[in-house]
GROMACS .gro file of C-alpha atoms in nm:
model
  214
    1UNK     CA    1   4.916   9.576  13.393
    2UNK     CA    2   4.846   9.845  13.086
    3UNK     CA    3   4.469   9.818  13.007
    4UNK     CA    4   4.291   9.986  12.739
    5UNK     CA    5   3.907  10.074  12.834
    6UNK     CA    6   3.717  10.137  12.510
    7UNK     CA    7   3.373  10.223  12.449
    8UNK     CA    8   3.129  10.361  12.167
    9UNK     CA    9   3.165  10.708  12.294
   10UNK     CA   10   3.388  10.851  12.562
   11UNK     CA   11   3.325  11.159  12.740
   12UNK     CA   12   3.610  11.319  12.909
   13UNK     CA   13   3.428  11.630  13.051
   14UNK     CA   14   3.576  11.964  12.949
   15UNK     CA   15   3.641  11.829  12.583
   16UNK     CA   16   3.476  11.670  12.300
   17UNK     CA   17   3.327  11.363  12.315
   18UNK     CA   18   3.535  11.069  12.140
   19UNK     CA   19   3.338  10.854  11.907
   20UNK     CA   20   3.507  10.499  11.922
   21UNK     CA   21   3.748  10.619  12.214
   22UNK     CA   22   3.964  10.437  12.442
   23UNK     CA   23   4.144  10.526  12.772
   24UNK     CA   24   4.483  10.348  12.851
   25UNK     CA   25   4.568  10.297  13.185
   26UNK     CA   26   4.892  10.190  13.346
   27UNK     CA   27   4.891  10.149  13.749
   28UNK     CA   28   4.657  10.399  13.880
   29UNK     CA   29   4.715  10.674  13.582
   30UNK     CA   30   4.561  10.773  13.245
   31UNK     CA   31   4.839  10.737  12.999
   32UNK     CA   32   4.654  10.774  12.688
   33UNK     CA   33   4.305  10.887  12.561
   34UNK     CA   34   4.189  10.923  12.228
   35UNK     CA   35   4.053  10.716  11.923
   36UNK     CA   36   4.070  10.346  11.972
   37UNK     CA   37   4.266  10.296  11.667
   38UNK     CA   38   4.538  10.538  11.775
   39UNK     CA   39   4.539  10.428  12.186
   40UNK     CA   40   4.581  10.068  12.077
   41UNK     CA   41   4.849  10.141  11.817
   42UNK     CA   42   5.058  10.316  12.072
   43UNK     CA   43   4.995  10.047  12.332
   44UNK     CA   44   5.006   9.729  12.124
   45UNK     CA   45   5.041   9.457  12.429
   46UNK     CA   46   4.762   9.622  12.639
   47UNK     CA   47   4.499   9.425  12.772
   48UNK     CA   48   4.189   9.560  12.584
   49UNK     CA   49   3.837   9.595  12.781
   50UNK     CA   50   3.552   9.660  12.538
   51UNK     CA   51   3.253   9.838  12.697
   52UNK     CA   52   2.897   9.903  12.596
   53UNK     CA   53   2.759  10.255  12.579
   54UNK     CA   54   2.953  10.545  12.729
   55UNK     CA   55   3.282  10.580  12.938
   56UNK     CA   56   3.322  10.892  13.180
   57UNK     CA   57   3.511  11.013  13.446
   58UNK     CA   58   3.402  10.872  13.800
   59UNK     CA   59   3.128  11.043  13.991
   60UNK     CA   60   3.101  11.241  14.293
   61UNK     CA   61   2.892  11.161  14.560
   62UNK     CA   62   2.770  11.482  14.753
   63UNK     CA   63   2.583  11.260  15.032
   64UNK     CA   64   2.844  11.015  15.176
   65UNK     CA   65   2.779  11.128  15.543
   66UNK     CA   66   2.397  11.096  15.549
   67UNK     CA   67   2.430  10.767  15.291
   68UNK     CA   68   2.685  10.597  15.535
   69UNK     CA   69   2.578  10.715  15.877
   70UNK     CA   70   2.176  10.790  15.860
   71UNK     CA   71   2.060  10.500  15.608
   72UNK     CA   72   2.081  10.151  15.707
   73UNK     CA   73   2.182   9.925  15.392
   74UNK     CA   74   2.015   9.583  15.486
   75UNK     CA   75   2.211   9.266  15.451
   76UNK     CA   76   2.064   9.018  15.181
   77UNK     CA   77   1.963   8.781  15.468
   78UNK     CA   78   1.749   9.046  15.623
   79UNK     CA   79   1.539   9.103  15.302
   80UNK     CA   80   1.236   8.902  15.409
   81UNK     CA   81   1.237   9.115  15.720
   82UNK     CA   82   1.357   9.476  15.593
   83UNK     CA   83   1.341   9.439  15.216
   84UNK     CA   84   1.634   9.523  14.991
   85UNK     CA   85   1.644   9.885  14.987
   86UNK     CA   86   1.833  10.147  15.238
   87UNK     CA   87   1.601  10.247  15.525
   88UNK     CA   88   1.640  10.607  15.628
   89UNK     CA   89   1.408  10.853  15.873
   90UNK     CA   90   1.218  10.689  16.164
   91UNK     CA   91   1.268  10.349  16.068
   92UNK     CA   92   1.647  10.396  16.069
   93UNK     CA   93   1.624  10.532  16.401
   94UNK     CA   94   1.448  10.251  16.533
   95UNK     CA   95   1.711  10.040  16.396
   96UNK     CA   96   2.015  10.243  16.501
   97UNK     CA   97   1.888  10.235  16.870
   98UNK     CA   98   1.952   9.854  16.873
   99UNK     CA   99   2.235   9.828  16.634
  100UNK     CA  100   2.569   9.712  16.741
  101UNK     CA  101   2.878   9.809  16.608
  102UNK     CA  102   2.940   9.497  16.372
  103UNK     CA  103   2.606   9.549  16.211
  104UNK     CA  104   2.662   9.885  16.160
  105UNK     CA  105   3.005   9.855  15.996
  106UNK     CA  106   2.808   9.586  15.767
  107UNK     CA  107   2.572   9.844  15.672
  108UNK     CA  108   2.859  10.093  15.577
  109UNK     CA  109   3.033   9.859  15.356
  110UNK     CA  110   2.729   9.760  15.176
  111UNK     CA  111   2.633  10.149  15.143
  112UNK     CA  112   2.993  10.191  14.969
  113UNK     CA  113   2.946   9.871  14.752
  114UNK     CA  114   2.598  10.056  14.640
  115UNK     CA  115   2.804  10.366  14.560
  116UNK     CA  116   3.036  10.181  14.333
  117UNK     CA  117   2.742  10.024  14.162
  118UNK     CA  118   2.652  10.391  14.057
  119UNK     CA  119   2.993  10.499  13.948
  120UNK     CA  120   3.115  10.669  14.244
  121UNK     CA  121   3.486  10.728  14.271
  122UNK     CA  122   3.480  11.047  14.496
  123UNK     CA  123   3.299  11.100  14.810
  124UNK     CA  124   3.241  11.431  14.995
  125UNK     CA  125   3.380  11.350  15.324
  126UNK     CA  126   3.370  11.497  15.709
  127UNK     CA  127   3.319  11.154  15.861
  128UNK     CA  128   3.319  11.216  16.233
  129UNK     CA  129   3.319  10.823  16.294
  130UNK     CA  130   3.677  10.677  16.250
  131UNK     CA  131   3.521  10.328  16.148
  132UNK     CA  132   3.345  10.504  15.864
  133UNK     CA  133   3.680  10.699  15.757
  134UNK     CA  134   3.857  10.353  15.788
  135UNK     CA  135   3.593  10.183  15.558
  136UNK     CA  136   3.604  10.454  15.311
  137UNK     CA  137   3.972  10.431  15.283
  138UNK     CA  138   3.982  10.077  15.261
  139UNK     CA  139   3.732  10.091  14.969
  140UNK     CA  140   3.958  10.332  14.783
  141UNK     CA  141   3.706  10.629  14.725
  142UNK     CA  142   3.867  10.970  14.703
  143UNK     CA  143   3.751  11.211  15.002
  144UNK     CA  144   3.688  11.560  14.867
  145UNK     CA  145   3.571  11.858  15.069
  146UNK     CA  146   3.205  11.927  15.121
  147UNK     CA  147   3.196  12.284  14.998
  148UNK     CA  148   2.979  12.392  14.732
  149UNK     CA  149   2.686  12.102  14.741
  150UNK     CA  150   2.419  12.184  14.479
  151UNK     CA  151   2.073  12.168  14.643
  152UNK     CA  152   1.878  11.819  14.656
  153UNK     CA  153   1.776  11.553  14.848
  154UNK     CA  154   2.016  11.276  14.980
  155UNK     CA  155   2.041  10.976  14.724
  156UNK     CA  156   2.256  10.722  14.580
  157UNK     CA  157   2.258  10.847  14.214
  158UNK     CA  158   2.495  11.131  14.190
  159UNK     CA  159   2.289  11.297  13.897
  160UNK     CA  160   2.030  11.374  14.152
  161UNK     CA  161   2.225  11.666  14.279
  162UNK     CA  162   2.481  11.708  13.967
  163UNK     CA  163   2.186  11.719  13.721
  164UNK     CA  164   2.409  11.672  13.425
  165UNK     CA  165   2.760  11.495  13.358
  166UNK     CA  166   2.964  11.796  13.431
  167UNK     CA  167   2.804  11.858  13.776
  168UNK     CA  168   2.810  11.499  13.843
  169UNK     CA  169   3.166  11.370  13.760
  170UNK     CA  170   3.471  11.448  13.991
  171UNK     CA  171   3.653  11.628  13.736
  172UNK     CA  172   3.772  11.576  13.362
  173UNK     CA  173   3.966  11.284  13.242
  174UNK     CA  174   4.312  11.353  13.121
  175UNK     CA  175   4.655  11.220  13.056
  176UNK     CA  176   4.852  11.195  13.372
  177UNK     CA  177   4.514  11.189  13.616
  178UNK     CA  178   4.410  10.934  13.831
  179UNK     CA  179   4.217  10.631  13.664
  180UNK     CA  180   3.888  10.706  13.824
  181UNK     CA  181   3.634  10.587  13.533
  182UNK     CA  182   3.277  10.480  13.500
  183UNK     CA  183   3.089  10.299  13.204
  184UNK     CA  184   2.700  10.356  13.138
  185UNK     CA  185   2.480  10.153  12.912
  186UNK     CA  186   2.339  10.426  12.747
  187UNK     CA  187   2.411  10.588  12.374
  188UNK     CA  188   2.499  10.945  12.476
  189UNK     CA  189   2.525  11.215  12.728
  190UNK     CA  190   2.154  11.315  12.714
  191UNK     CA  191   2.050  10.950  12.778
  192UNK     CA  192   2.291  10.939  13.066
  193UNK     CA  193   2.133  11.252  13.221
  194UNK     CA  194   1.778  11.113  13.164
  195UNK     CA  195   1.868  10.767  13.292
  196UNK     CA  196   2.109  10.847  13.585
  197UNK     CA  197   2.413  10.617  13.744
  198UNK     CA  198   2.164  10.340  13.746
  199UNK     CA  199   2.289  10.262  13.416
  200UNK     CA  200   2.614  10.199  13.535
  201UNK     CA  201   2.810   9.860  13.413
  202UNK     CA  202   3.155   9.927  13.551
  203UNK     CA  203   3.348  10.150  13.756
  204UNK     CA  204   3.720  10.166  13.779
  205UNK     CA  205   3.903  10.303  14.088
  206UNK     CA  206   4.261  10.413  14.087
  207UNK     CA  207   4.295  10.173  13.750
  208UNK     CA  208   4.131   9.883  13.945
  209UNK     CA  209   3.794   9.734  13.815
  210UNK     CA  210   3.617   9.729  14.129
  211UNK     CA  211   3.249   9.682  14.003
  212UNK     CA  212   3.126   9.500  13.705
  213UNK     CA  213   2.756   9.449  13.646
  214UNK     CA  214   2.704   9.069  13.602
   0.00000   0.00000   0.00000
């Protein structure tokens, strides 16, 4: 279905921001990008999704391998015992020593869901475990090569390494490109860089709305 995603500010990366902007998506492709009035006039039958804040390209997660293979993402049913936040280091090692494959696979799925909640659409690969590769493929994330990773500690927020939007986005938004988008409830790019990806309210992956904050 043809869908227009609109926001008070669209930040395509590599081009000027668009106040009152919109992105039209048909299938998994961007088919129009510009001011809301122009995009909707060119696509009058499109479904319109109005978002708060800023709309950007989806983000690139540099730390896919450690986040999915060296972190444990607890099941909500384990919250009383393990808490709600990912477990790393020595705590992860103790869990991993007695973790069966279904539990490990559950952690990977929850890790991928956390990435989507942070606007991630691209993940740096190098996954040795076939089960992890399969899970990433099923989630629909694009796997990219590991070359050129900026310095920093692993974290779910791509801005931790990327620092700014240009360094954190997977690439620029453009007509004909894959419709990988993220929306953040902040007023502008400076606020986005200061707040980070925790402000994400929606993630669109290949044209599909895969995360929406309730």
